[in-house]
Amino acid sequence: MSYEDKKAYFLELLHRLMLEGKIKLASRGKFLEGGIAEQIALYRERFPKNQQKMDADAFDGCWFLTEE
């Protein structure tokens, strides 16, 4: 799978889990505000643009666990 395919798959999974009420997105100890579509859009905007940026300073590929 290409990086873009993996990204799209991940965001779709995230969306479904949120719709089912299984997860919620938070930042710095506070749940994100807005609807699911708005939260996914924000997440998509901040998602690393390519695999190199995903790997840079990531914690085992989990970029969302870092301050970057």
PDB file of N, CA and C in Angstrom:
ATOM      1  N   MET A   1       0.840  -1.186   0.000  1.00  0.00           N
ATOM      2  CA  MET A   1       0.000   0.000   0.000  1.00  0.00           C
ATOM      3  C   MET A   1       0.884   1.248   0.000  1.00  0.00           C
ATOM      4  N   SER A   2       0.435   2.248  -0.698  1.00  0.00           N
ATOM      5  CA  SER A   2       1.156   3.519  -0.695  1.00  0.00           C
ATOM      6  C   SER A   2       0.893   4.234   0.634  1.00  0.00           C
ATOM      7  N   TYR A   3       1.705   5.231   0.899  1.00  0.00           N
ATOM      8  CA  TYR A   3       1.513   6.013   2.124  1.00  0.00           C
ATOM      9  C   TYR A   3       0.115   6.639   2.150  1.00  0.00           C
ATOM     10  N   GLU A   4      -0.320   7.191   1.027  1.00  0.00           N
ATOM     11  CA  GLU A   4      -1.650   7.822   0.963  1.00  0.00           C
ATOM     12  C   GLU A   4      -2.759   6.811   1.208  1.00  0.00           C
ATOM     13  N   ASP A   5      -2.597   5.581   0.694  1.00  0.00           N
ATOM     14  CA  ASP A   5      -3.586   4.532   0.929  1.00  0.00           C
ATOM     15  C   ASP A   5      -3.645   4.160   2.413  1.00  0.00           C
ATOM     16  N   LYS A   6      -2.478   4.026   3.036  1.00  0.00           N
ATOM     17  CA  LYS A   6      -2.423   3.700   4.464  1.00  0.00           C
ATOM     18  C   LYS A   6      -3.073   4.812   5.293  1.00  0.00           C
ATOM     19  N   LYS A   7      -2.791   6.044   4.911  1.00  0.00           N
ATOM     20  CA  LYS A   7      -3.357   7.205   5.612  1.00  0.00           C
ATOM     21  C   LYS A   7      -4.887   7.200   5.500  1.00  0.00           C
ATOM     22  N   ALA A   8      -5.387   6.988   4.290  1.00  0.00           N
ATOM     23  CA  ALA A   8      -6.835   6.960   4.069  1.00  0.00           C
ATOM     24  C   ALA A   8      -7.485   5.827   4.847  1.00  0.00           C
ATOM     25  N   TYR A   9      -6.859   4.659   4.852  1.00  0.00           N
ATOM     26  CA  TYR A   9      -7.377   3.508   5.586  1.00  0.00           C
ATOM     27  C   TYR A   9      -7.439   3.819   7.082  1.00  0.00           C
ATOM     28  N   PHE A  10      -6.363   4.384   7.613  1.00  0.00           N
ATOM     29  CA  PHE A  10      -6.305   4.722   9.035  1.00  0.00           C
ATOM     30  C   PHE A  10      -7.388   5.727   9.401  1.00  0.00           C
ATOM     31  N   LEU A  11      -7.545   6.766   8.598  1.00  0.00           N
ATOM     32  CA  LEU A  11      -8.542   7.794   8.893  1.00  0.00           C
ATOM     33  C   LEU A  11      -9.966   7.248   8.793  1.00  0.00           C
ATOM     34  N   GLU A  12     -10.203   6.322   7.876  1.00  0.00           N
ATOM     35  CA  GLU A  12     -11.521   5.691   7.773  1.00  0.00           C
ATOM     36  C   GLU A  12     -11.787   4.826   9.000  1.00  0.00           C
ATOM     37  N   LEU A  13     -10.785   4.086   9.446  1.00  0.00           N
ATOM     38  CA  LEU A  13     -10.932   3.272  10.653  1.00  0.00           C
ATOM     39  C   LEU A  13     -11.205   4.161  11.864  1.00  0.00           C
ATOM     40  N   LEU A  14     -10.456   5.233  11.973  1.00  0.00           N
ATOM     41  CA  LEU A  14     -10.647   6.191  13.052  1.00  0.00           C
ATOM     42  C   LEU A  14     -12.077   6.733  13.049  1.00  0.00           C
ATOM     43  N   HIS A  15     -12.556   7.101  11.873  1.00  0.00           N
ATOM     44  CA  HIS A  15     -13.916   7.622  11.707  1.00  0.00           C
ATOM     45  C   HIS A  15     -14.950   6.607  12.174  1.00  0.00           C
ATOM     46  N   ARG A  16     -14.801   5.367  11.747  1.00  0.00           N
ATOM     47  CA  ARG A  16     -15.765   4.330  12.130  1.00  0.00           C
ATOM     48  C   ARG A  16     -15.762   4.079  13.636  1.00  0.00           C
ATOM     49  N   LEU A  17     -14.574   4.031  14.231  1.00  0.00           N
ATOM     50  CA  LEU A  17     -14.485   3.807  15.675  1.00  0.00           C
ATOM     51  C   LEU A  17     -15.125   4.954  16.449  1.00  0.00           C
ATOM     52  N   MET A  18     -14.985   6.156  15.952  1.00  0.00           N
ATOM     53  CA  MET A  18     -15.621   7.302  16.597  1.00  0.00           C
ATOM     54  C   MET A  18     -17.138   7.240  16.449  1.00  0.00           C
ATOM     55  N   LEU A  19     -17.614   6.885  15.264  1.00  0.00           N
ATOM     56  CA  LEU A  19     -19.062   6.757  15.045  1.00  0.00           C
ATOM     57  C   LEU A  19     -19.675   5.715  15.977  1.00  0.00           C
ATOM     58  N   GLU A  20     -18.940   4.638  16.226  1.00  0.00           N
ATOM     59  CA  GLU A  20     -19.421   3.563  17.093  1.00  0.00           C
ATOM     60  C   GLU A  20     -19.249   3.898  18.574  1.00  0.00           C
ATOM     61  N   GLY A  21     -18.645   5.040  18.874  1.00  0.00           N
ATOM     62  CA  GLY A  21     -18.459   5.451  20.255  1.00  0.00           C
ATOM     63  C   GLY A  21     -17.359   4.681  20.977  1.00  0.00           C
ATOM     64  N   LYS A  22     -16.461   4.062  20.223  1.00  0.00           N
ATOM     65  CA  LYS A  22     -15.404   3.257  20.830  1.00  0.00           C
ATOM     66  C   LYS A  22     -14.172   4.070  21.205  1.00  0.00           C
ATOM     67  N   ILE A  23     -13.980   5.199  20.539  1.00  0.00           N
ATOM     68  CA  ILE A  23     -12.845   6.062  20.874  1.00  0.00           C
ATOM     69  C   ILE A  23     -13.264   7.524  20.784  1.00  0.00           C
ATOM     70  N   LYS A  24     -12.484   8.367  21.443  1.00  0.00           N
ATOM     71  CA  LYS A  24     -12.639   9.812  21.359  1.00  0.00           C
ATOM     72  C   LYS A  24     -11.253  10.404  21.185  1.00  0.00           C
ATOM     73  N   LEU A  25     -11.165  11.490  20.457  1.00  0.00           N
ATOM     74  CA  LEU A  25      -9.883  12.155  20.259  1.00  0.00           C
ATOM     75  C   LEU A  25      -9.686  13.222  21.327  1.00  0.00           C
ATOM     76  N   ALA A  26      -8.454  13.316  21.792  1.00  0.00           N
ATOM     77  CA  ALA A  26      -8.122  14.304  22.816  1.00  0.00           C
ATOM     78  C   ALA A  26      -6.740  14.874  22.532  1.00  0.00           C
ATOM     79  N   SER A  27      -6.484  16.015  23.110  1.00  0.00           N
ATOM     80  CA  SER A  27      -5.174  16.648  23.023  1.00  0.00           C
ATOM     81  C   SER A  27      -4.887  17.318  24.349  1.00  0.00           C
ATOM     82  N   ARG A  28      -3.737  17.008  24.895  1.00  0.00           N
ATOM     83  CA  ARG A  28      -3.305  17.593  26.169  1.00  0.00           C
ATOM     84  C   ARG A  28      -4.355  17.439  27.275  1.00  0.00           C
ATOM     85  N   GLY A  29      -4.964  16.259  27.324  1.00  0.00           N
ATOM     86  CA  GLY A  29      -5.897  15.945  28.395  1.00  0.00           C
ATOM     87  C   GLY A  29      -7.315  16.441  28.217  1.00  0.00           C
ATOM     88  N   LYS A  30      -7.627  17.039  27.063  1.00  0.00           N
ATOM     89  CA  LYS A  30      -8.980  17.540  26.823  1.00  0.00           C
ATOM     90  C   LYS A  30      -9.520  16.935  25.533  1.00  0.00           C
ATOM     91  N   PHE A  31     -10.776  16.458  25.590  1.00  0.00           N
ATOM     92  CA  PHE A  31     -11.399  15.928  24.391  1.00  0.00           C
ATOM     93  C   PHE A  31     -11.575  17.038  23.363  1.00  0.00           C
ATOM     94  N   LEU A  32     -11.394  16.679  22.089  1.00  0.00           N
ATOM     95  CA  LEU A  32     -11.581  17.650  21.020  1.00  0.00           C
ATOM     96  C   LEU A  32     -13.053  18.017  20.908  1.00  0.00           C
ATOM     97  N   GLU A  33     -13.300  19.247  20.538  1.00  0.00           N
ATOM     98  CA  GLU A  33     -14.672  19.722  20.366  1.00  0.00           C
ATOM     99  C   GLU A  33     -15.079  19.579  18.909  1.00  0.00           C
ATOM    100  N   GLY A  34     -16.357  19.705  18.655  1.00  0.00           N
ATOM    101  CA  GLY A  34     -16.875  19.631  17.298  1.00  0.00           C
ATOM    102  C   GLY A  34     -17.341  18.226  16.955  1.00  0.00           C
ATOM    103  N   GLY A  35     -17.971  18.126  15.811  1.00  0.00           N
ATOM    104  CA  GLY A  35     -18.475  16.843  15.351  1.00  0.00           C
ATOM    105  C   GLY A  35     -17.353  15.935  14.869  1.00  0.00           C
ATOM    106  N   ILE A  36     -17.708  14.703  14.604  1.00  0.00           N
ATOM    107  CA  ILE A  36     -16.718  13.724  14.166  1.00  0.00           C
ATOM    108  C   ILE A  36     -16.058  14.164  12.868  1.00  0.00           C
ATOM    109  N   ALA A  37     -16.823  14.656  11.923  1.00  0.00           N
ATOM    110  CA  ALA A  37     -16.252  15.091  10.639  1.00  0.00           C
ATOM    111  C   ALA A  37     -15.237  16.219  10.842  1.00  0.00           C
ATOM    112  N   GLU A  38     -15.566  17.143  11.744  1.00  0.00           N
ATOM    113  CA  GLU A  38     -14.647  18.256  12.035  1.00  0.00           C
ATOM    114  C   GLU A  38     -13.361  17.753  12.692  1.00  0.00           C
ATOM    115  N   GLN A  39     -13.505  16.812  13.608  1.00  0.00           N
ATOM    116  CA  GLN A  39     -12.330  16.272  14.286  1.00  0.00           C
ATOM    117  C   GLN A  39     -11.441  15.498  13.317  1.00  0.00           C
ATOM    118  N   ILE A  40     -12.040  14.711  12.438  1.00  0.00           N
ATOM    119  CA  ILE A  40     -11.272  13.960  11.441  1.00  0.00           C
ATOM    120  C   ILE A  40     -10.569  14.931  10.490  1.00  0.00           C
ATOM    121  N   ALA A  41     -11.243  16.000  10.113  1.00  0.00           N
ATOM    122  CA  ALA A  41     -10.636  17.003   9.227  1.00  0.00           C
ATOM    123  C   ALA A  41      -9.411  17.636   9.895  1.00  0.00           C
ATOM    124  N   LEU A  42      -9.513  17.936  11.173  1.00  0.00           N
ATOM    125  CA  LEU A  42      -8.385  18.493  11.911  1.00  0.00           C
ATOM    126  C   LEU A  42      -7.242  17.483  11.971  1.00  0.00           C
ATOM    127  N   TYR A  43      -7.572  16.253  12.249  1.00  0.00           N
ATOM    128  CA  TYR A  43      -6.571  15.185  12.313  1.00  0.00           C
ATOM    129  C   TYR A  43      -5.896  15.014  10.953  1.00  0.00           C
ATOM    130  N   ARG A  44      -6.697  15.037   9.881  1.00  0.00           N
ATOM    131  CA  ARG A  44      -6.160  14.891   8.518  1.00  0.00           C
ATOM    132  C   ARG A  44      -5.195  16.038   8.204  1.00  0.00           C
ATOM    133  N   GLU A  45      -5.551  17.234   8.619  1.00  0.00           N
ATOM    134  CA  GLU A  45      -4.717  18.421   8.380  1.00  0.00           C
ATOM    135  C   GLU A  45      -3.355  18.295   9.065  1.00  0.00           C
ATOM    136  N   ARG A  46      -3.345  17.712  10.241  1.00  0.00           N
ATOM    137  CA  ARG A  46      -2.106  17.601  11.025  1.00  0.00           C
ATOM    138  C   ARG A  46      -1.347  16.310  10.771  1.00  0.00           C
ATOM    139  N   PHE A  47      -1.937  15.409  10.023  1.00  0.00           N
ATOM    140  CA  PHE A  47      -1.302  14.128   9.726  1.00  0.00           C
ATOM    141  C   PHE A  47      -0.030  14.382   8.919  1.00  0.00           C
ATOM    142  N   PRO A  48       1.055  13.651   9.200  1.00  0.00           N
ATOM    143  CA  PRO A  48       2.294  13.846   8.433  1.00  0.00           C
ATOM    144  C   PRO A  48       2.044  13.718   6.927  1.00  0.00           C
ATOM    145  N   LYS A  49       2.687  14.580   6.161  1.00  0.00           N
ATOM    146  CA  LYS A  49       2.443  14.647   4.715  1.00  0.00           C
ATOM    147  C   LYS A  49       3.057  13.497   3.931  1.00  0.00           C
ATOM    148  N   ASN A  50       4.078  12.830   4.489  1.00  0.00           N
ATOM    149  CA  ASN A  50       4.708  11.707   3.800  1.00  0.00           C
ATOM    150  C   ASN A  50       5.340  10.762   4.821  1.00  0.00           C
ATOM    151  N   GLN A  51       5.832   9.634   4.347  1.00  0.00           N
ATOM    152  CA  GLN A  51       6.391   8.620   5.234  1.00  0.00           C
ATOM    153  C   GLN A  51       7.617   9.137   5.989  1.00  0.00           C
ATOM    154  N   GLN A  52       8.424   9.961   5.340  1.00  0.00           N
ATOM    155  CA  GLN A  52       9.613  10.495   5.998  1.00  0.00           C
ATOM    156  C   GLN A  52       9.233  11.356   7.202  1.00  0.00           C
ATOM    157  N   LYS A  53       8.207  12.178   7.035  1.00  0.00           N
ATOM    158  CA  LYS A  53       7.759  13.002   8.153  1.00  0.00           C
ATOM    159  C   LYS A  53       7.090  12.148   9.230  1.00  0.00           C
ATOM    160  N   MET A  54       6.459  11.065   8.809  1.00  0.00           N
ATOM    161  CA  MET A  54       5.851  10.140   9.767  1.00  0.00           C
ATOM    162  C   MET A  54       6.939   9.520  10.645  1.00  0.00           C
ATOM    163  N   ASP A  55       8.050   9.160  10.036  1.00  0.00           N
ATOM    164  CA  ASP A  55       9.129   8.487  10.746  1.00  0.00           C
ATOM    165  C   ASP A  55       9.992   9.445  11.570  1.00  0.00           C
ATOM    166  N   ALA A  56      10.041  10.706  11.180  1.00  0.00           N
ATOM    167  CA  ALA A  56      10.890  11.681  11.867  1.00  0.00           C
ATOM    168  C   ALA A  56      10.364  11.948  13.277  1.00  0.00           C
ATOM    169  N   ASP A  57      11.188  11.698  14.253  1.00  0.00           N
ATOM    170  CA  ASP A  57      10.854  11.954  15.654  1.00  0.00           C
ATOM    171  C   ASP A  57       9.596  11.242  16.134  1.00  0.00           C
ATOM    172  N   ALA A  58       9.216  10.174  15.474  1.00  0.00           N
ATOM    173  CA  ALA A  58       8.023   9.430  15.892  1.00  0.00           C
ATOM    174  C   ALA A  58       8.398   8.376  16.927  1.00  0.00           C
ATOM    175  N   PHE A  59       7.444   8.011  17.726  1.00  0.00           N
ATOM    176  CA  PHE A  59       7.605   6.962  18.719  1.00  0.00           C
ATOM    177  C   PHE A  59       7.054   5.687  18.095  1.00  0.00           C
ATOM    178  N   ASP A  60       7.928   4.885  17.504  1.00  0.00           N
ATOM    179  CA  ASP A  60       7.522   3.658  16.801  1.00  0.00           C
ATOM    180  C   ASP A  60       6.410   3.927  15.781  1.00  0.00           C
ATOM    181  N   GLY A  61       6.524   5.017  15.047  1.00  0.00           N
ATOM    182  CA  GLY A  61       5.540   5.349  14.025  1.00  0.00           C
ATOM    183  C   GLY A  61       4.297   6.042  14.544  1.00  0.00           C
ATOM    184  N   CYS A  62       4.213   6.253  15.831  1.00  0.00           N
ATOM    185  CA  CYS A  62       3.035   6.900  16.432  1.00  0.00           C
ATOM    186  C   CYS A  62       3.304   8.387  16.600  1.00  0.00           C
ATOM    187  N   TRP A  63       3.263   9.120  15.523  1.00  0.00           N
ATOM    188  CA  TRP A  63       3.569  10.556  15.531  1.00  0.00           C
ATOM    189  C   TRP A  63       2.666  11.336  16.475  1.00  0.00           C
ATOM    190  N   PHE A  64       1.455  10.827  16.701  1.00  0.00           N
ATOM    191  CA  PHE A  64       0.492  11.567  17.536  1.00  0.00           C
ATOM    192  C   PHE A  64       0.845  11.491  19.017  1.00  0.00           C
ATOM    193  N   LEU A  65       1.874  10.722  19.373  1.00  0.00           N
ATOM    194  CA  LEU A  65       2.320  10.670  20.766  1.00  0.00           C
ATOM    195  C   LEU A  65       3.438  11.657  21.053  1.00  0.00           C
ATOM    196  N   THR A  66       3.863  12.418  20.039  1.00  0.00           N
ATOM    197  CA  THR A  66       4.942  13.372  20.203  1.00  0.00           C
ATOM    198  C   THR A  66       4.396  14.790  20.211  1.00  0.00           C
ATOM    199  N   GLU A  67       5.224  15.725  20.630  1.00  0.00           N
ATOM    200  CA  GLU A  67       4.810  17.132  20.638  1.00  0.00           C
ATOM    201  C   GLU A  67       4.806  17.730  19.241  1.00  0.00           C
ATOM    202  N   GLU A  68       5.550  17.145  18.319  1.00  0.00           N
ATOM    203  CA  GLU A  68       5.577  17.661  16.941  1.00  0.00           C
ATOM    204  C   GLU A  68       4.209  17.541  16.345  1.00  0.00           C
TER     205      GLU A  68
END
